[in-house]
Backbone as JSON Lines, residues from 0, in Angstrom:
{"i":0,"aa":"X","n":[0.82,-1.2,0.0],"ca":[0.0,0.0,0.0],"c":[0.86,1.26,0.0]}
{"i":1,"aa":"X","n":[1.89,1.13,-0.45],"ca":[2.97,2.46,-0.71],"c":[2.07,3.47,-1.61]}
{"i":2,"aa":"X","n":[2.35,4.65,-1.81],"ca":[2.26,5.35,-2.51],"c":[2.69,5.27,-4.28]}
{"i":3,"aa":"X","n":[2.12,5.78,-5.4],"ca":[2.52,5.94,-6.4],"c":[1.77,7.02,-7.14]}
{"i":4,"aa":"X","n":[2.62,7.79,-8.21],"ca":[2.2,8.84,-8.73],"c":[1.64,8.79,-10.04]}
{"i":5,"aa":"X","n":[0.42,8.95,-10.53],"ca":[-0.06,8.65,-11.71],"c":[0.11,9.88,-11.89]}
{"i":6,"aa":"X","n":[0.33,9.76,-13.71],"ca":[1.1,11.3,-14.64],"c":[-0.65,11.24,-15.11]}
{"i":7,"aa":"X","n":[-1.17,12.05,-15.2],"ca":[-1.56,13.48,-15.86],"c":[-1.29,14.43,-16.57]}
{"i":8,"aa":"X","n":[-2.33,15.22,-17.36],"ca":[-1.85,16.2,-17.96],"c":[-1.04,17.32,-17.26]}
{"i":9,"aa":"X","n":[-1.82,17.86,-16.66],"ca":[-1.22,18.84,-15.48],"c":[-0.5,18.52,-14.12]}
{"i":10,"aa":"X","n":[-0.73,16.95,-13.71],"ca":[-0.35,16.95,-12.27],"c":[0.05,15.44,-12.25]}
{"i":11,"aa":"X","n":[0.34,15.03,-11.06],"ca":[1.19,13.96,-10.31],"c":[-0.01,13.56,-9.09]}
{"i":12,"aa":"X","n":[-1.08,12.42,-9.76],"ca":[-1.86,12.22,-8.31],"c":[-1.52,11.1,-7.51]}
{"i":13,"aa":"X","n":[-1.59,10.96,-6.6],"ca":[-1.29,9.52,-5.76],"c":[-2.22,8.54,-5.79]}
{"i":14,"aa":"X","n":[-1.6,7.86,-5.53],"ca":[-2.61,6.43,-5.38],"c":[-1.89,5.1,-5.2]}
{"i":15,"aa":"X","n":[-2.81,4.79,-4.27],"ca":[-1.84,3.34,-3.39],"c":[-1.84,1.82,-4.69]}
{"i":16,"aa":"X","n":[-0.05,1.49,-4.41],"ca":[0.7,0.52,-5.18],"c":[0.13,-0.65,-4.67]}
{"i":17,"aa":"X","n":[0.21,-1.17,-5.52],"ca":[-0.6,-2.73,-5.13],"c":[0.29,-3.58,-5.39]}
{"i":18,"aa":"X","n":[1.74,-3.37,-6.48],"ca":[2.25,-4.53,-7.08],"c":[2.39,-4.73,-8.78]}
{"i":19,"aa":"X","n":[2.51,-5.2,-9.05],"ca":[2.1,-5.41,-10.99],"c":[1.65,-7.02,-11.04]}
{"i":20,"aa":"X","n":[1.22,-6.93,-12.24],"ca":[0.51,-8.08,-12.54],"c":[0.64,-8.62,-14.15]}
{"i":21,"aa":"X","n":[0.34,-9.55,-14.52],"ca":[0.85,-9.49,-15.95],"c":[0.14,-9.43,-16.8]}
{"i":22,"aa":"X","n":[-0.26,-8.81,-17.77],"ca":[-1.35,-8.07,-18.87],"c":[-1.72,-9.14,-19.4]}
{"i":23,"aa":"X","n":[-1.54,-10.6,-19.57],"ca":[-2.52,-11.55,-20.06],"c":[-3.92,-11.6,-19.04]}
{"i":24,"aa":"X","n":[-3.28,-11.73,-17.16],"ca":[-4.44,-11.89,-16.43],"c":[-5.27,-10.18,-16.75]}
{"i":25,"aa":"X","n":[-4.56,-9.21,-16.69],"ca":[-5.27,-8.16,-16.27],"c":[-6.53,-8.15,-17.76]}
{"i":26,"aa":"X","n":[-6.05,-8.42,-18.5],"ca":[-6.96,-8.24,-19.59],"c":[-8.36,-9.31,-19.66]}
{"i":27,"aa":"X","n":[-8.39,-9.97,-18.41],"ca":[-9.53,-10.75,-18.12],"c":[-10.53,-9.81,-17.17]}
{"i":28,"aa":"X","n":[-9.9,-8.87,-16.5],"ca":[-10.73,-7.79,-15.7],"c":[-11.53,-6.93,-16.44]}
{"i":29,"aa":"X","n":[-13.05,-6.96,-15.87],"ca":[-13.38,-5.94,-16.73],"c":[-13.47,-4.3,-16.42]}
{"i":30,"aa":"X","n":[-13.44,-3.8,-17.07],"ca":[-13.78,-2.22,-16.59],"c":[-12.12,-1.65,-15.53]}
{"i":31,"aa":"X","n":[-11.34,-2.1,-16.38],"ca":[-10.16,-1.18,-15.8],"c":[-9.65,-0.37,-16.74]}
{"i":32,"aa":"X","n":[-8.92,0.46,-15.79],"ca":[-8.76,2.12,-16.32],"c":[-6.7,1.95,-16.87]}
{"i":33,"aa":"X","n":[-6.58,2.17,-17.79],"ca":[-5.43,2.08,-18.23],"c":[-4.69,3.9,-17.65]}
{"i":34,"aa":"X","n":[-3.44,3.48,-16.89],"ca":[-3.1,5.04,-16.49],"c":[-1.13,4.77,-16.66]}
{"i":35,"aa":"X","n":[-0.33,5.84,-16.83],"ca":[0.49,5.92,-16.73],"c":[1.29,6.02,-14.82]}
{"i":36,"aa":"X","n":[2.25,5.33,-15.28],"ca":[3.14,5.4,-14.01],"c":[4.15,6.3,-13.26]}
{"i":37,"aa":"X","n":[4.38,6.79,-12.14],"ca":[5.62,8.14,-12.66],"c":[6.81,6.94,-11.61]}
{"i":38,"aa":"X","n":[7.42,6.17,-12.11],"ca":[8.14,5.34,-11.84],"c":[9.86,5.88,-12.1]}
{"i":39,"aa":"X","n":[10.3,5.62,-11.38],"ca":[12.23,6.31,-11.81],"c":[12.77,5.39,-12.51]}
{"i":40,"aa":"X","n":[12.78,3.67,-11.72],"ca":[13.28,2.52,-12.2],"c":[12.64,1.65,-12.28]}
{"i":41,"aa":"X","n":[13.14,0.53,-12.59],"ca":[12.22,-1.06,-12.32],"c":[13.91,-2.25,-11.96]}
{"i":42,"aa":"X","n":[13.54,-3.06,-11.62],"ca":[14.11,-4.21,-11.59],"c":[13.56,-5.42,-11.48]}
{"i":43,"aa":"X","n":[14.03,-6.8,-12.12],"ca":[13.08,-7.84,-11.97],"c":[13.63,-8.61,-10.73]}
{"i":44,"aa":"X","n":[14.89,-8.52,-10.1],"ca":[14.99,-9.4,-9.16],"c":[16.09,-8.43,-8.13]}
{"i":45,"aa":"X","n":[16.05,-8.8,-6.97],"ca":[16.72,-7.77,-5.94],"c":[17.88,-7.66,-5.97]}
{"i":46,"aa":"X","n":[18.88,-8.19,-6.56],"ca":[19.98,-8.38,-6.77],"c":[20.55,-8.11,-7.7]}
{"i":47,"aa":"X","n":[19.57,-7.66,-8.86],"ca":[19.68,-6.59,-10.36],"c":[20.13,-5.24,-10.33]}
{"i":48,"aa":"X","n":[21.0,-4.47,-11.13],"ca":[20.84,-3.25,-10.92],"c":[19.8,-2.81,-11.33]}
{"i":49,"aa":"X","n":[18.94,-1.5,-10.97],"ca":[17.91,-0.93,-11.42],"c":[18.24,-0.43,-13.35]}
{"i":50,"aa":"X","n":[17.15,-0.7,-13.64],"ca":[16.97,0.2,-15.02],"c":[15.97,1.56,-15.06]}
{"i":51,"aa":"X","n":[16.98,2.56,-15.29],"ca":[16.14,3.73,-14.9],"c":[15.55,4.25,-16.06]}
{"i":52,"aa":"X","n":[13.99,4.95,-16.07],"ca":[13.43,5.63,-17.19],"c":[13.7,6.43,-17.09]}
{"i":53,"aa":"X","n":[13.86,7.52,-18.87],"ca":[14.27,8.67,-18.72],"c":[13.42,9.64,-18.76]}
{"i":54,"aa":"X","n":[13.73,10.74,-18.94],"ca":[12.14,12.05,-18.94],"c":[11.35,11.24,-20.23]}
{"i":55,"aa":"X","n":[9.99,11.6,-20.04],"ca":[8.83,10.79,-21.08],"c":[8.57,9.79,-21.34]}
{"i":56,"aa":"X","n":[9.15,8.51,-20.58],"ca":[9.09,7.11,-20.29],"c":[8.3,6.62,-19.3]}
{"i":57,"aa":"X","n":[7.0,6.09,-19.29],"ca":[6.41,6.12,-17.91],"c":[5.98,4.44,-18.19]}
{"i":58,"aa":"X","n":[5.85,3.99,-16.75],"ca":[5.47,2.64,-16.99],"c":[3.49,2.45,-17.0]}
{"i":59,"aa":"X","n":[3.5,1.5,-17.46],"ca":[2.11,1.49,-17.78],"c":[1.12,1.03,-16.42]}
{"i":60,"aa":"X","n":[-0.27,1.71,-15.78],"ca":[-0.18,1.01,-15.04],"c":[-1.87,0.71,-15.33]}
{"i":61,"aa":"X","n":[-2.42,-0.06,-14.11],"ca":[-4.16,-0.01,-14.26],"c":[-4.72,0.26,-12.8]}
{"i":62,"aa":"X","n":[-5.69,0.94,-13.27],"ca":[-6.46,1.51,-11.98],"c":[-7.5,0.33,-11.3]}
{"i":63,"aa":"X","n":[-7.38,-0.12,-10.57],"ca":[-8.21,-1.38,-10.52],"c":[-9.34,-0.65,-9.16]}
{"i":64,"aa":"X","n":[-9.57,0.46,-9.05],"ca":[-11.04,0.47,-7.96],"c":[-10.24,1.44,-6.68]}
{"i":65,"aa":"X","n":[-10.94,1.97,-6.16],"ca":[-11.04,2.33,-4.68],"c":[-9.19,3.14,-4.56]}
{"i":66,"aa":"X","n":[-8.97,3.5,-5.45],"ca":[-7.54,4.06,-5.56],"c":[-6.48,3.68,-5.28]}
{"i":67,"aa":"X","n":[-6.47,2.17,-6.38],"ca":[-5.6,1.36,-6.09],"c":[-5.01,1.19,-7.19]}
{"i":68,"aa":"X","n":[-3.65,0.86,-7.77],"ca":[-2.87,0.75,-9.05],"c":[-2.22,-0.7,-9.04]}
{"i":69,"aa":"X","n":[-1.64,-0.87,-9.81],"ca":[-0.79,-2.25,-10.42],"c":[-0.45,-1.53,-11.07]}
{"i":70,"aa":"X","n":[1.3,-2.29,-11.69],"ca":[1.74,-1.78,-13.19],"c":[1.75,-3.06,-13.71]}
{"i":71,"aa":"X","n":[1.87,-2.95,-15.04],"ca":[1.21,-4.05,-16.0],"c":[2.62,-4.23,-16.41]}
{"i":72,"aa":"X","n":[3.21,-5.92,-16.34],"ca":[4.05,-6.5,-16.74],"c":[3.83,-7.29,-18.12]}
{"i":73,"aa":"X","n":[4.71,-7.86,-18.9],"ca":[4.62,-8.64,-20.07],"c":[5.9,-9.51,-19.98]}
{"i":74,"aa":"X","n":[5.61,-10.78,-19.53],"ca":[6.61,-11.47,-18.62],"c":[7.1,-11.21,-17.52]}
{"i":75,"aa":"X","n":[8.94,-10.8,-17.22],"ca":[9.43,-9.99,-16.87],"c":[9.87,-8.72,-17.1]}
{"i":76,"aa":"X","n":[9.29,-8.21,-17.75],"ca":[9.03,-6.81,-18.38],"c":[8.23,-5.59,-18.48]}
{"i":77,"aa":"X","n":[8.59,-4.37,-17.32],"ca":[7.08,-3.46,-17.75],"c":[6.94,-3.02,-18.82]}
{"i":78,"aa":"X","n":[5.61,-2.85,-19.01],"ca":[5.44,-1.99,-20.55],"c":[5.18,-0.79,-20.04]}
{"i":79,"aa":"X","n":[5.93,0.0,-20.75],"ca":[6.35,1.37,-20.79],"c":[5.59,2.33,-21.75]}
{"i":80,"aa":"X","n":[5.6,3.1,-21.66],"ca":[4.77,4.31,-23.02],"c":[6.27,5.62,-23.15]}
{"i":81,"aa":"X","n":[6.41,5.71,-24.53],"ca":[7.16,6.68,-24.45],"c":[5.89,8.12,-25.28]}
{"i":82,"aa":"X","n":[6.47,8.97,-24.21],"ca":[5.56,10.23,-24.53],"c":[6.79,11.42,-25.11]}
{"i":83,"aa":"X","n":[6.15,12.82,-25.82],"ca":[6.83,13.88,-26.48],"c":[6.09,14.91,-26.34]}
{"i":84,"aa":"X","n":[6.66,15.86,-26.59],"ca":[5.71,17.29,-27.03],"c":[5.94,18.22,-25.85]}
{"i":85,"aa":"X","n":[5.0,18.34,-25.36],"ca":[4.66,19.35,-23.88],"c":[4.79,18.89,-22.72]}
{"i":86,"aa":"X","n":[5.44,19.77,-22.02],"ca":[6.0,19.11,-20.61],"c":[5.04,18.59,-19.61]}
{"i":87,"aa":"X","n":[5.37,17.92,-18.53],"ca":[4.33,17.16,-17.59],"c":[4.23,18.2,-16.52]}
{"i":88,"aa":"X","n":[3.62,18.24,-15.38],"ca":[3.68,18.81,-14.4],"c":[4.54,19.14,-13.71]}
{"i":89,"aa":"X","n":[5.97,18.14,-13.76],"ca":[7.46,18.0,-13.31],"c":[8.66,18.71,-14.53]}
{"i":90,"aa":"X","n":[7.79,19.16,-15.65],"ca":[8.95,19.56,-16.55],"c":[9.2,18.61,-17.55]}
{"i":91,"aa":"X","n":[8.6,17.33,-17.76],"ca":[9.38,16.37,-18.61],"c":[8.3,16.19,-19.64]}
{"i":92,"aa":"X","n":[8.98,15.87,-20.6],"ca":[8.04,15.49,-21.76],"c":[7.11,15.09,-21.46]}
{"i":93,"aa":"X","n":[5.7,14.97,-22.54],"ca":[4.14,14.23,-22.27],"c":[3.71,14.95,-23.0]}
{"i":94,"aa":"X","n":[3.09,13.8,-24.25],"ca":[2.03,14.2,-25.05],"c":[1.92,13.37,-26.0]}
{"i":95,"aa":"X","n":[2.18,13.54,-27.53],"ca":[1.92,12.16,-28.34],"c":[2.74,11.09,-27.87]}
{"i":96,"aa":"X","n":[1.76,9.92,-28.34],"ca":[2.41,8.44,-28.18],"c":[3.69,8.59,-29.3]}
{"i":97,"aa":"X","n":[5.03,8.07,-28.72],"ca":[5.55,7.51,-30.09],"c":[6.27,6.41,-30.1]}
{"i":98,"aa":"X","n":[5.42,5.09,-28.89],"ca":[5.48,4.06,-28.92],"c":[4.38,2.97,-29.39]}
């Protein structure tokens, strides 16, 4: 139940981490909300160095109810969105997809 920051146009809202899950199960849920992640790094195992995203790289996540998130894995892998254009609330890129 940590904290995490979903990107927005204008802002950075919170909402409690649940974990990730992997986009074959999540795509059996119905009525979830696809949202971006404001994530720094990821790693798949504790003993990995981190892989850090850079400005306009956000990981993908889903809103599953009552203000709760997951980020959506594909294996061992998050899926990521790379964004461009106009800055985010923090200064960093966000706007067209150009992934």
């Amino acid at each position: 139940m940590e904290t995490v920051g979903i990107v927005t146009e204008d802002n950075i809202e919170l909402s409690h981490w649940l974990g990730v899950a992997d986009r074959r199960i999540l795509r059996l849920v119905l009525e979830l909300k696809s949202v971006l992640l404001d994530i720094e790094a990821w790693r798949t195992m504790i003993l990995e160095p981190y892989k850090r995203l850079g400005p306009g790289v956000y990981m993908v996540g889903a809103f599953i109810g009552h203000d709760r998130i997951v980020g959506v894995v594909e294996g061992r892998q998050p899926m990521v969105r790379v964004f461009s254009s106009k800055p985010d609330a923090l200064g960093r890129s966000f706007g067209q997809d150009t992934e």
